Coordinates of C-alpha atoms and ligand atoms in Angstrom, one line a residue:
Chain A
M1 CA 33.8 8.6 -48.4
G2 CA 36.9 10.4 -49.6
V3 CA 37.9 13.5 -51.4
V4 CA 40.1 12.7 -54.3
T5 CA 41.8 14.5 -57.2
V6 CA 41.5 13.5 -60.8
D7 CA 43.0 14.9 -64.0
L8 CA 40.9 15.8 -67.0
K9 CA 41.7 12.6 -68.8
M10 CA 40.7 10.4 -65.9
L11 CA 37.5 12.5 -65.4
N12 CA 36.6 11.8 -69.1
V13 CA 37.2 8.1 -68.7
W14 CA 34.9 8.1 -65.6
V15 CA 32.1 10.0 -67.4
E16 CA 32.4 7.6 -70.4
G17 CA 31.9 4.8 -67.9
L18 CA 28.8 6.4 -66.4
I19 CA 27.4 6.9 -69.9
R20 CA 27.9 3.2 -70.7
G21 CA 26.2 2.3 -67.4
G22 CA 22.9 4.1 -67.8
R23 CA 20.9 7.3 -68.3
V24 CA 23.1 10.4 -68.0
F25 CA 22.1 14.0 -68.5
G26 CA 24.9 16.6 -68.7
V27 CA 25.4 20.2 -69.6
Q28 CA 26.1 20.8 -73.3
A29 CA 26.3 23.7 -75.7
K30 CA 23.4 24.6 -77.9
N31 CA 22.7 27.7 -79.9
N32 CA 25.3 29.8 -78.1
R33 CA 23.8 28.8 -74.8
F34 CA 23.9 25.8 -72.5
Q35 CA 21.4 23.1 -71.6
F36 CA 21.0 19.9 -69.8
A37 CA 20.5 17.1 -72.3
P38 CA 21.1 13.4 -72.7
L39 CA 24.9 12.9 -72.7
L40 CA 26.2 10.7 -75.4
M41 CA 29.9 11.2 -75.0
A42 CA 32.1 12.7 -72.3
A43 CA 33.6 15.2 -74.8
N44 CA 30.3 17.0 -75.0
L45 CA 30.1 17.8 -71.3
R46 CA 30.7 21.4 -70.7
L47 CA 31.5 21.9 -67.0
D48 CA 32.8 25.3 -67.8
Y49 CA 29.3 26.5 -68.6
D50 CA 27.8 29.7 -67.1
V51 CA 24.1 28.9 -66.8
T52 CA 21.6 26.7 -68.6
V53 CA 18.5 28.1 -70.2
I54 CA 16.2 25.8 -68.2
P55 CA 17.2 24.5 -64.8
P56 CA 17.6 20.7 -64.1
K57 CA 14.1 20.8 -62.5
K58 CA 12.9 19.5 -65.8
Y59 CA 14.2 16.0 -64.9
M60 CA 12.1 15.9 -61.7
Q61 CA 9.1 17.9 -63.0
P62 CA 9.0 17.8 -66.8
A63 CA 7.3 20.6 -68.7
R64 CA 4.6 18.0 -69.6
E65 CA 4.0 14.6 -68.1
D66 CA 1.3 12.0 -67.9
L67 CA 0.2 11.5 -64.3
L68 CA -2.0 8.6 -65.1
T69 CA -3.7 6.9 -68.0
F70 CA -7.3 5.8 -67.9
E71 CA -9.4 3.3 -69.9
G72 CA -13.0 4.2 -69.2
A73 CA -14.6 1.7 -66.8
A74 CA -11.4 -0.4 -66.8
G75 CA -9.9 2.1 -64.3
F76 CA -6.6 3.9 -64.3
E77 CA -2.9 3.4 -63.9
T78 CA -0.5 5.8 -62.3
C79 CA 2.5 6.7 -64.4
L80 CA 5.8 6.6 -62.5
D81 CA 9.2 7.1 -64.0
Q82 CA 11.4 4.6 -62.2
E83 CA 14.5 4.5 -64.3
P84 CA 17.7 5.7 -62.4
F85 CA 19.6 8.6 -63.9
I86 CA 22.6 10.8 -63.3
L87 CA 22.7 14.6 -63.6
I88 CA 26.2 15.9 -64.2
G89 CA 27.2 19.5 -63.8
V90 CA 24.5 20.9 -61.5
H91 CA 25.6 24.3 -60.2
P92 CA 25.3 25.0 -56.4
Y93 CA 22.4 27.4 -56.8
D94 CA 20.5 24.7 -58.7
V95 CA 21.4 22.2 -56.0
A96 CA 19.9 24.6 -53.5
A97 CA 16.8 24.9 -55.6
I98 CA 16.4 21.1 -55.9
A99 CA 16.6 20.9 -52.1
Q100 CA 13.7 23.5 -51.9
M101 CA 11.6 21.6 -54.4
D102 CA 12.2 18.4 -52.4
A103 CA 10.8 20.1 -49.4
V104 CA 7.8 21.3 -51.4
F105 CA 6.9 18.0 -53.1
S106 CA 7.5 15.8 -50.0
G107 CA 5.5 18.1 -47.7
D108 CA 1.7 18.4 -47.4
N109 CA 0.5 15.8 -50.0
V110 CA 3.5 13.9 -51.1
D111 CA 3.9 14.1 -54.9
V112 CA 4.6 10.6 -55.9
H113 CA 5.6 11.5 -59.5
Y114 CA 8.2 14.0 -58.5
M115 CA 9.5 12.0 -55.5
T116 CA 9.9 8.8 -57.6
R117 CA 12.1 10.6 -60.1
R118 CA 13.9 12.4 -57.4
K119 CA 14.8 9.1 -55.7
Q120 CA 16.2 7.8 -58.9
A121 CA 18.4 10.8 -59.4
T122 CA 22.1 10.9 -58.6
V123 CA 23.2 14.6 -58.5
V124 CA 26.8 15.3 -59.6
A125 CA 27.2 19.0 -58.7
C126 CA 30.0 21.2 -60.1
D127 CA 31.2 24.5 -58.7
V128 CA 30.8 27.5 -61.0
Q129 CA 33.7 28.1 -63.3
A130 CA 32.2 31.0 -65.4
A131 CA 29.8 33.6 -64.0
S132 CA 26.7 34.2 -66.2
A133 CA 25.6 37.7 -67.1
N134 CA 23.0 38.0 -64.3
V135 CA 24.0 35.6 -61.6
F136 CA 23.7 36.9 -58.0
A137 CA 23.9 33.6 -56.1
G138 CA 26.7 35.2 -54.0
C139 CA 24.0 37.5 -52.4
M140 CA 21.6 34.6 -51.8
G141 CA 24.0 32.3 -50.0
T142 CA 23.8 29.8 -52.8
A143 CA 27.2 30.4 -54.6
T144 CA 28.5 27.3 -52.9
V145 CA 26.7 24.3 -51.3
D146 CA 27.6 21.9 -48.6
K147 CA 24.7 19.4 -49.0
G148 CA 22.0 18.4 -51.4
F149 CA 24.3 16.6 -53.9
D150 CA 25.8 13.2 -54.1
I151 CA 29.2 14.2 -55.6
L152 CA 30.7 17.6 -55.9
L153 CA 33.3 18.5 -58.6
T154 CA 35.5 21.5 -58.2
R155 CA 38.0 22.5 -60.8
V156 CA 41.3 23.6 -59.3
G157 CA 43.9 24.4 -62.0
D158 CA 44.4 21.4 -64.3
H159 CA 42.5 18.9 -62.3
Y160 CA 39.3 18.3 -60.4
V161 CA 38.6 17.7 -56.7
V162 CA 35.9 15.0 -56.5
D163 CA 34.0 15.0 -53.2
S164 CA 31.5 12.1 -52.7
R165 CA 29.1 12.6 -49.8
T166 CA 26.5 10.0 -50.1
H167 CA 26.0 6.3 -50.7
K168 CA 24.6 7.1 -54.2
G169 CA 27.8 9.0 -54.9
E170 CA 29.9 6.1 -53.7
V171 CA 28.1 3.7 -56.0
I172 CA 29.0 5.6 -59.1
L173 CA 32.6 6.5 -58.2
G174 CA 33.8 3.3 -59.8
N175 CA 37.5 3.7 -60.7
L176 CA 37.8 7.0 -59.0
V177 CA 38.1 5.2 -55.6
K178 CA 41.6 4.5 -56.7
A179 CA 42.4 8.1 -57.5
P180 CA 44.8 9.9 -55.1
K181 CA 43.4 11.5 -52.0
A182 CA 43.2 15.3 -52.3
D183 CA 46.2 16.9 -50.7
A184 CA 46.3 20.0 -48.6
V185 CA 47.2 22.2 -51.6
S186 CA 44.2 21.0 -53.6
L187 CA 41.9 21.4 -50.7
A188 CA 43.2 24.9 -50.1
R189 CA 42.7 25.8 -53.7
R190 CA 39.1 24.5 -53.5
E191 CA 38.5 26.7 -50.5
Q192 CA 39.8 29.6 -52.6
V193 CA 37.3 28.7 -55.5
W194 CA 34.5 28.8 -52.9
E195 CA 35.6 32.1 -51.5
D196 CA 35.9 33.6 -54.9
N197 CA 32.5 32.4 -56.0
R198 CA 30.8 33.8 -52.9
K199 CA 32.5 37.1 -53.6
Y200 CA 32.2 37.3 -57.4
L201 CA 28.9 35.6 -58.3
R202 CA 27.2 39.0 -57.7
K203 CA 26.4 40.6 -61.0
H204 CA 23.6 42.4 -59.1
E205 CA 24.1 43.4 -55.5
L206 CA 21.2 42.8 -53.1
R207 CA 21.4 45.6 -50.6
M208 CA 19.9 43.7 -47.7
A209 CA 20.3 40.3 -46.0
P210 CA 18.0 37.9 -47.7
E211 CA 16.5 36.9 -44.3
T212 CA 15.1 40.4 -43.9
L213 CA 13.0 40.1 -47.0
P214 CA 9.8 38.8 -45.4
T215 CA 9.7 41.8 -43.0
L216 CA 10.5 44.2 -45.8
L217 CA 7.7 42.7 -48.0
E218 CA 5.3 42.8 -45.1
A219 CA 5.4 46.6 -45.3
S220 CA 5.5 46.9 -49.1
C221 CA 2.1 45.9 -50.3
D222 CA 1.2 49.2 -51.7
H223 CA 4.7 50.3 -52.9
P224 CA 4.5 52.0 -56.3
V225 CA 7.1 49.7 -57.9
W226 CA 4.4 47.0 -58.5
E227 CA 2.3 49.2 -60.7
E228 CA 5.2 50.9 -62.3
K229 CA 7.1 47.8 -63.4
S230 CA 4.1 45.7 -64.3
Q231 CA 3.1 48.3 -67.0
R232 CA 5.8 46.7 -69.1
C233 CA 4.9 43.1 -68.2
F234 CA 3.6 40.8 -71.0
S235 CA 2.2 38.3 -68.5
C236 CA 4.3 35.9 -70.6
G237 CA 5.4 33.7 -67.7
S238 CA 9.0 33.4 -69.0
C239 CA 10.3 34.4 -65.5
N240 CA 8.2 31.5 -64.0
M241 CA 9.1 28.9 -66.6
V242 CA 12.9 29.4 -66.3
C243 CA 13.0 29.6 -62.5
P244 CA 14.4 26.6 -60.6
T245 CA 12.1 27.3 -57.7
C246 CA 8.8 27.8 -59.6
Y247 CA 6.9 24.6 -59.6
C248 CA 3.3 25.5 -60.4
F249 CA 1.4 23.2 -62.7
D250 CA -1.9 22.7 -64.4
V251 CA -3.7 19.3 -64.7
R252 CA -6.0 18.3 -67.6
D253 CA -7.5 15.2 -69.1
D254 CA -6.6 14.4 -72.6
V255 CA -9.3 12.1 -74.0
R256 CA -8.6 9.9 -77.0
W257 CA -10.8 9.6 -80.1
D258 CA -12.7 6.6 -78.6
L259 CA -13.9 9.0 -75.8
K260 CA -13.1 6.3 -73.3
G261 CA -9.3 6.2 -72.7
G262 CA -6.8 8.9 -72.3
A263 CA -4.3 10.5 -70.0
R264 CA -4.3 12.9 -67.2
V265 CA -1.6 15.4 -68.1
R266 CA 0.1 18.0 -66.1
D267 CA 2.2 20.8 -67.5
W268 CA 4.0 23.9 -66.2
D269 CA 1.9 26.8 -65.2
G270 CA 3.0 30.2 -63.9
C271 CA 1.5 32.8 -61.6
M272 CA 2.3 35.6 -64.1
L273 CA -0.1 34.2 -66.6
R274 CA -3.4 36.0 -66.9
D275 CA -5.6 33.1 -66.1
F276 CA -3.4 31.4 -63.5
A277 CA -5.8 32.4 -60.8
T278 CA -9.0 32.0 -62.7
V279 CA -11.3 29.6 -60.9
A280 CA -14.7 28.0 -61.4
G281 CA -17.3 30.5 -62.5
G282 CA -14.7 32.5 -64.3
H283 CA -13.6 34.5 -61.3
N284 CA -10.0 35.6 -61.4
F285 CA -8.6 36.6 -58.0
R286 CA -5.5 38.2 -59.5
K287 CA -6.8 39.8 -62.6
N288 CA -4.6 42.9 -62.6
R289 CA -1.2 42.6 -64.0
A290 CA 0.3 44.5 -61.1
D291 CA -1.3 42.0 -58.6
R292 CA 0.3 39.1 -60.5
Y293 CA 3.6 40.9 -60.8
R294 CA 3.7 41.6 -57.1
H295 CA 2.7 38.1 -56.2
R296 CA 5.8 36.6 -57.8
Y297 CA 8.1 38.7 -55.5
Y298 CA 5.9 38.0 -52.4
R299 CA 6.0 34.3 -53.1
K300 CA 9.7 34.2 -53.4
G301 CA 10.5 36.5 -50.5
K302 CA 7.7 35.9 -48.1
Y303 CA 5.2 33.0 -48.7
M304 CA 7.9 30.4 -49.4
P305 CA 10.1 31.3 -46.4
A306 CA 7.0 30.9 -44.2
K307 CA 6.4 27.4 -45.8
I308 CA 9.8 25.9 -46.2
G309 CA 12.2 28.3 -44.3
H310 CA 14.1 29.5 -47.3
I311 CA 13.9 32.5 -49.6
S312 CA 12.7 31.0 -52.8
C313 CA 15.2 32.7 -55.0
V314 CA 18.6 31.1 -55.4
G315 CA 20.1 34.0 -57.5
C316 CA 20.6 32.0 -60.8
G317 CA 19.6 35.2 -62.8
R318 CA 17.7 33.2 -65.4
C319 CA 14.5 35.3 -65.0
I320 CA 16.6 38.5 -65.6
S321 CA 17.9 37.2 -68.9
A322 CA 14.5 35.6 -70.0
C323 CA 12.4 38.7 -69.5
V324 CA 12.1 40.5 -72.8
T325 CA 11.2 43.8 -71.2
K326 CA 13.8 43.6 -68.5
I327 CA 11.6 44.0 -65.5
A328 CA 12.0 40.6 -63.8
N329 CA 15.2 41.3 -61.8
P330 CA 14.4 40.4 -58.2
V331 CA 17.4 42.3 -56.9
E332 CA 16.3 45.5 -58.6
V333 CA 12.8 45.1 -57.3
Y334 CA 13.8 44.3 -53.7
N335 CA 16.3 47.1 -53.6
R336 CA 13.7 49.5 -54.8
L337 CA 11.6 48.6 -51.8
L338 CA 14.3 50.0 -49.5
E339 CA 13.9 53.4 -51.2
V340 CA 11.6 56.0 -49.9
R341 CA 8.4 56.0 -51.9
Chain B
M1 CA -27.7 9.3 -79.3
S2 CA -27.0 10.1 -83.0
N3 CA -23.8 11.7 -84.0
P4 CA -23.9 15.5 -84.4
R5 CA -24.2 16.6 -88.0
V6 CA -21.3 18.7 -89.1
A7 CA -21.0 21.0 -92.1
I8 CA -17.8 22.7 -93.3
F9 CA -18.0 26.0 -95.2
D10 CA -15.4 28.3 -96.7
F11 CA -15.3 32.0 -97.5
A12 CA -12.2 34.0 -98.6
C13 CA -9.2 31.9 -97.8
C14 CA -6.6 29.5 -99.2
E15 CA -8.4 26.4 -97.9
G16 CA -5.2 25.5 -96.1
C17 CA -7.0 25.0 -92.8
Q18 CA -9.5 22.5 -94.4
L19 CA -6.5 20.8 -95.8
Q20 CA -5.2 20.5 -92.3
V21 CA -8.4 18.6 -91.5
V22 CA -7.8 16.3 -94.4
N23 CA -4.3 15.9 -93.1
L24 CA -5.6 14.3 -90.0
E25 CA -5.1 11.1 -92.1
E26 CA -6.1 8.0 -90.2
D27 CA -7.5 10.1 -87.4
I28 CA -10.1 11.4 -89.9
L29 CA -11.7 8.0 -89.6
S30 CA -11.9 8.4 -85.8
L31 CA -13.4 11.9 -86.4
I32 CA -16.0 10.5 -88.8
A33 CA -17.0 7.9 -86.3
L34 CA -17.9 10.7 -83.9
V35 CA -19.6 13.1 -86.3
D36 CA -21.7 12.9 -89.5
P37 CA -20.2 15.2 -92.1
V38 CA -23.2 16.5 -94.2
E39 CA -21.5 19.1 -96.2
W40 CA -17.8 19.7 -97.0
R41 CA -17.0 21.0 -100.4
E42 CA -13.3 20.2 -100.3
A43 CA -13.8 16.5 -99.4
M44 CA -17.4 15.4 -100.5
S45 CA -20.1 16.1 -103.0
D46 CA -23.2 16.0 -100.6
H47 CA -25.0 19.2 -99.6
S48 CA -27.3 19.8 -96.7
D49 CA -29.1 22.6 -95.0
S50 CA -29.5 20.8 -91.7
Y51 CA -26.6 20.6 -89.4
D52 CA -25.7 21.0 -85.7
I53 CA -22.1 22.2 -85.9
A54 CA -20.9 24.6 -88.6
I55 CA -17.2 24.9 -89.1
I56 CA -16.3 27.9 -91.2
E57 CA -13.0 28.8 -92.8
G58 CA -12.2 32.2 -94.4
S59 CA -13.1 35.8 -93.9
I60 CA -15.9 38.0 -95.1
T61 CA -14.9 40.2 -98.0
R62 CA -18.0 40.6 -100.2
P63 CA -21.5 41.9 -99.6
E64 CA -23.1 38.6 -100.5
D65 CA -20.9 36.7 -98.0
V66 CA -22.7 38.4 -95.1
D67 CA -26.1 36.9 -95.9
R68 CA -24.7 33.5 -96.5
L69 CA -22.9 33.6 -93.1
K70 CA -26.0 34.8 -91.3
T71 CA -28.0 31.9 -92.8
I72 CA -25.4 29.4 -91.7
R73 CA -25.5 30.9 -88.2
E74 CA -29.3 30.6 -88.0
R75 CA -29.1 26.9 -89.0
A76 CA -26.2 25.9 -86.7
K77 CA -26.4 25.2 -83.0
I78 CA -22.6 25.7 -82.7
L79 CA -20.5 27.8 -85.0
I80 CA -16.7 27.3 -85.1
A81 CA -14.3 29.7 -86.8
L82 CA -11.5 27.7 -88.4
G83 CA -8.2 29.4 -88.8
A84 CA -6.8 33.0 -88.8
C85 CA -9.0 34.3 -91.7
A86 CA -12.2 33.2 -89.9
T87 CA -11.0 34.1 -86.3
M88 CA -9.5 37.6 -87.1
G89 CA -9.6 38.3 -90.8
G90 CA -6.1 36.9 -91.3
I91 CA -3.9 37.9 -94.3
N92 CA -7.0 39.1 -96.1
K93 CA -7.2 42.1 -93.8
L94 CA -4.0 43.5 -95.3
K95 CA -6.3 44.8 -97.9
N96 CA -8.0 47.1 -95.3
N97 CA -4.8 49.2 -95.3
F98 CA -5.4 50.3 -98.8
D99 CA -8.1 52.1 -100.9
L100 CA -10.5 49.4 -102.1
K101 CA -10.6 50.8 -105.7
E102 CA -6.9 50.5 -105.9
V103 CA -7.0 47.0 -104.5
R104 CA -9.5 45.9 -107.1
Q105 CA -7.5 47.5 -109.9
A106 CA -4.2 45.9 -108.7
V107 CA -5.8 42.4 -108.5
Y108 CA -8.2 42.3 -111.5
G109 CA -6.7 45.0 -113.8
A110 CA -9.1 45.7 -116.7
A111 CA -11.8 43.5 -115.3
A112 CA -11.9 45.4 -112.0
G113 CA -15.2 47.0 -112.8
M114 CA -17.2 43.8 -113.2
A115 CA -20.0 43.5 -110.7
H116 CA -19.2 40.0 -109.4
L117 CA -15.7 41.3 -108.4
N118 CA -17.3 43.7 -105.9
T119 CA -15.3 43.9 -102.6
E120 CA -15.6 45.4 -99.2
P121 CA -13.3 45.7 -96.1
T122 CA -12.4 42.3 -94.8
R123 CA -14.1 41.2 -91.6
A124 CA -13.6 38.2 -89.2
L125 CA -16.7 36.1 -88.6
D126 CA -17.3 37.5 -85.1
E127 CA -17.6 41.0 -86.5
I128 CA -20.8 39.8 -88.1
V129 CA -22.3 36.9 -86.2
K130 CA -21.7 35.2 -82.8
V131 CA -18.8 32.7 -82.9
D132 CA -18.9 29.9 -80.3
F133 CA -15.3 28.6 -80.6
K134 CA -12.2 29.7 -82.4
V135 CA -9.6 27.4 -83.8
H136 CA -6.6 29.8 -84.1
G137 CA -3.6 29.8 -86.5
C138 CA -2.5 30.0 -90.0
P139 CA -2.9 27.2 -90.7
I140 CA -4.7 25.6 -87.7
D141 CA -3.2 22.8 -85.7
N142 CA -5.3 19.8 -86.5
R143 CA -4.6 18.1 -83.2
E144 CA -6.1 21.2 -81.5
L145 CA -9.2 21.0 -83.7
G146 CA -9.5 17.3 -82.8
A147 CA -9.3 18.1 -79.1
I148 CA -11.9 20.9 -79.4
I149 CA -14.3 18.6 -81.3
R150 CA -13.9 15.8 -78.7
C151 CA -14.6 18.3 -75.9
L152 CA -17.8 19.5 -77.6
I153 CA -19.1 16.0 -78.0
M154 CA -18.4 15.2 -74.4
G155 CA -20.0 18.4 -73.3
K156 CA -16.7 19.9 -71.9
T157 CA -15.5 23.4 -72.5
P158 CA -12.3 23.2 -74.6
V159 CA -9.3 24.8 -73.0
I160 CA -7.6 27.2 -75.5
P161 CA -4.5 29.0 -74.2
T162 CA -5.0 32.7 -73.3
Y163 CA -1.3 33.2 -72.6
P164 CA 1.5 34.2 -74.9
V165 CA 3.7 31.9 -77.1
C166 CA 6.8 32.5 -74.8
V167 CA 5.4 29.9 -72.4
E168 CA 5.8 27.2 -75.0
C169 CA 9.2 28.5 -76.0
K170 CA 10.4 27.9 -72.5
K171 CA 8.8 24.5 -72.3
N172 CA 10.8 23.6 -75.4
E173 CA 13.9 25.2 -74.0
V174 CA 14.2 27.6 -77.0
V175 CA 16.7 30.4 -76.8
C176 CA 14.6 33.6 -77.2
R177 CA 14.8 35.5 -80.5
Y178 CA 15.3 38.7 -78.6
E179 CA 18.6 37.3 -77.3
F180 CA 19.7 37.5 -81.0
N181 CA 18.3 41.1 -81.1
E182 CA 15.4 40.0 -83.3
I183 CA 11.8 41.2 -83.0
C184 CA 9.4 38.4 -82.2
L185 CA 5.7 38.7 -81.7
G186 CA 5.5 35.8 -79.3
P187 CA 5.0 38.0 -76.1
V188 CA 1.7 39.3 -77.5
T189 CA 0.6 36.3 -79.5
R190 CA -1.7 33.5 -78.2
A191 CA 0.0 30.2 -77.5
G192 CA -1.3 26.8 -78.6
C193 CA 1.0 26.2 -81.6
G194 CA 3.8 24.7 -79.4
A195 CA 6.0 27.7 -80.3
R196 CA 6.5 26.1 -83.7
C197 CA 8.3 29.0 -85.4
P198 CA 10.7 30.1 -82.6
S199 CA 11.5 26.4 -82.0
R200 CA 12.8 26.3 -85.6
G201 CA 14.7 29.6 -85.3
F202 CA 12.1 32.0 -86.7
W203 CA 10.4 34.9 -85.0
C204 CA 6.7 34.5 -84.2
F205 CA 4.5 36.0 -87.0
G206 CA 1.5 36.3 -84.7
C207 CA -0.7 33.9 -86.7
R208 CA -2.8 32.9 -83.7
G209 CA -3.8 36.5 -83.1
Y210 CA -3.3 38.4 -79.9
A211 CA -3.1 36.7 -76.5
E212 CA -5.8 37.9 -74.0
E213 CA -5.0 41.4 -72.9
P214 CA -1.8 41.7 -75.0
N215 CA 0.6 44.3 -73.8
V216 CA 1.4 45.9 -77.1
A217 CA 2.6 49.1 -75.4
A218 CA 5.2 47.2 -73.5
A219 CA 6.4 45.7 -76.8
S220 CA 7.0 49.1 -78.3
D221 CA 8.6 50.4 -75.1
V222 CA 11.2 47.7 -75.4
M223 CA 12.3 48.2 -79.0
D224 CA 15.0 50.7 -78.1
H225 CA 16.7 48.1 -75.8
Y226 CA 17.1 45.8 -78.9
G227 CA 18.2 48.6 -81.2
K228 CA 14.9 48.5 -83.1
T229 CA 12.2 51.1 -83.7
V230 CA 8.5 51.1 -83.1
E231 CA 8.2 51.2 -86.9
D232 CA 10.0 47.9 -87.1
L233 CA 7.6 46.4 -84.7
K234 CA 4.6 47.8 -86.5
S235 CA 5.8 46.4 -89.8
R236 CA 5.7 42.9 -88.2
L237 CA 2.4 43.4 -86.6
T238 CA 0.8 44.3 -90.0
L239 CA 0.8 40.8 -91.3
F240 CA -1.8 39.3 -88.9
V241 CA -2.8 41.4 -85.9
G242 CA -2.4 44.9 -87.3
Q243 CA -6.1 45.2 -88.1
Q244 CA -7.4 42.8 -85.4
E245 CA -10.5 44.1 -83.7
F246 CA -11.0 43.3 -80.0
P247 CA -14.3 42.0 -78.9
P248 CA -16.1 44.6 -76.8
Ligands
SF4_401 S1 13.6 34.3 -59.2 FE1 15.0 34.5 -61.0 S2 17.1 34.6 -60.1 FE2 15.7 33.9 -58.5 S3 15.8 31.6 -58.6 FE3 14.1 32.3 -59.9 S4 14.9 32.5 -62.0 FE4 16.7 32.4 -60.6
SF4_402 S1 8.1 40.0 -65.7 FE1 9.0 39.7 -67.8 S2 9.2 37.5 -68.1 FE2 7.8 37.8 -66.3 S3 5.8 37.7 -67.2 FE3 6.4 39.9 -67.1 S4 7.3 40.3 -69.2 FE4 7.2 38.0 -68.9
SF4_403 S1 11.3 33.6 -79.1 FE1 9.5 34.9 -79.2 S2 7.8 33.6 -78.4 FE2 9.8 32.7 -77.8 S3 10.3 33.5 -75.7 FE3 11.3 34.8 -77.2 S4 9.8 36.5 -77.6 FE4 8.7 34.8 -76.6

């Protein structure tokens, strides 16, 4: 497995080849923003993007999917998406998030729907070239990544360094195996990109080491910030939906007009929504807005580290942009906890 | 087991929601296989006083409407409010912002004094009788109505979203109207429409009424941030939810 350099023209030719070969999703411009979408031509790929509206989690866990279809007494059939696909342009913080989701969906009860898609995915990551308005990956240790991808692209001047790390990566390298090996200068420039990204992807500055969050939260249950901020919360769940490490879902049966057949459907759910914690009998164990608001920060900073060993915020900043009332900034909230009450 | 007998009635409305039922097209045959329509002015000539499910479109705007509504309620086992006029008064409630005499004058001119043109403040059905289920929207989403009816026949409680439209915007990967510094009522409006308007570049008009526990105060707090005023927000709220009553 080698590290090679390719110029922009050659990169385009390579991407065109991938598109001809199968299902490719890449970052593209839409309505002044960026999104992952089916890539029809290499020229549409925007590796210079800042952030996408929705993270690439939608390819592993779609907003809505059929888990199984049923036909009354005839039984049911599990729905699995087995078609291979390639994701091009995944930023390091999203690579880190996918690794967390892998841990979640493969732990406890293995989620066969997620894992099937995940196994079919080849992840072509790309180092950040433009900082988004609210990114703080630099504070979360996710501005760069060393694993979790199949190929890593890094732009250095007028060419890219292409680093393939896995068998899946090798398989799609194609012509690029003939590209020149990256020389010392290119590698040094790549180091510089990494160093810069760690330093500059900090539009908000977390005033603590992320590892200390569980301890800080342990002592912050009754901090006034929860009540204060949540007064302006719509319980709209936007902060959940756009988050690459939010994976909660709801499951329902959709029965057809014949009242026999139908589909068991799951779609995204979010802990900020009023009825997220409503259970049988109509009891809601997080009925207050402030309880739900607090839960989101506890989950990211305390419950998830206990479960998978990582703070469940990768600093993409999407929630900060998505929140209409501007109260969803994790950095602002966590920093507030340091202040005297 | 015989099919439930269904009657569809209308009060003050544009009949657009009933039209949505007709627009089910081939699914209407599936619907008729599950229920026996016994009265439906817009689609059939039969009439009946005996039915299990009453589906009512429109709001209550005249004194004589009240008695008719109460009679329907007495006869029906299940009463469904169909569309914004029935669920919350809808556009018809705009009239409640004005003096009723002036309203009559403006609409009927010289004829305004005639007895049969009598009018009173608009009310939603549940301000007068108990409503079992609400099919929200202006107009309704006929797929949602279908799902509700199938649930009722199977004895399941239909799931109607209690959360705001923003959820569906995110699922559709829509860029928020507020990012273009536009006011959108989505954060306080009940989802279920699939964020139809924002997905096509329009702000949410609030036609499905308020979400459960809408945080309207938060919406006015944030106007400054987008260079708007609370008056701007109010002018948008007027169309559908401005006069909406909350159940106790
Ligand atoms: S909490 Fe916000 S900043 Fe952190 S990963 Fe989720 S969306 Fe990104
Ligand atoms: S914090 Fe913001 S985005 Fe999240 S639910 Fe509340 S209002 Fe919506
Ligand atoms: S466009 Fe409206 S409904 Fe959609 S996310 Fe923004 S505020 Fe919510």
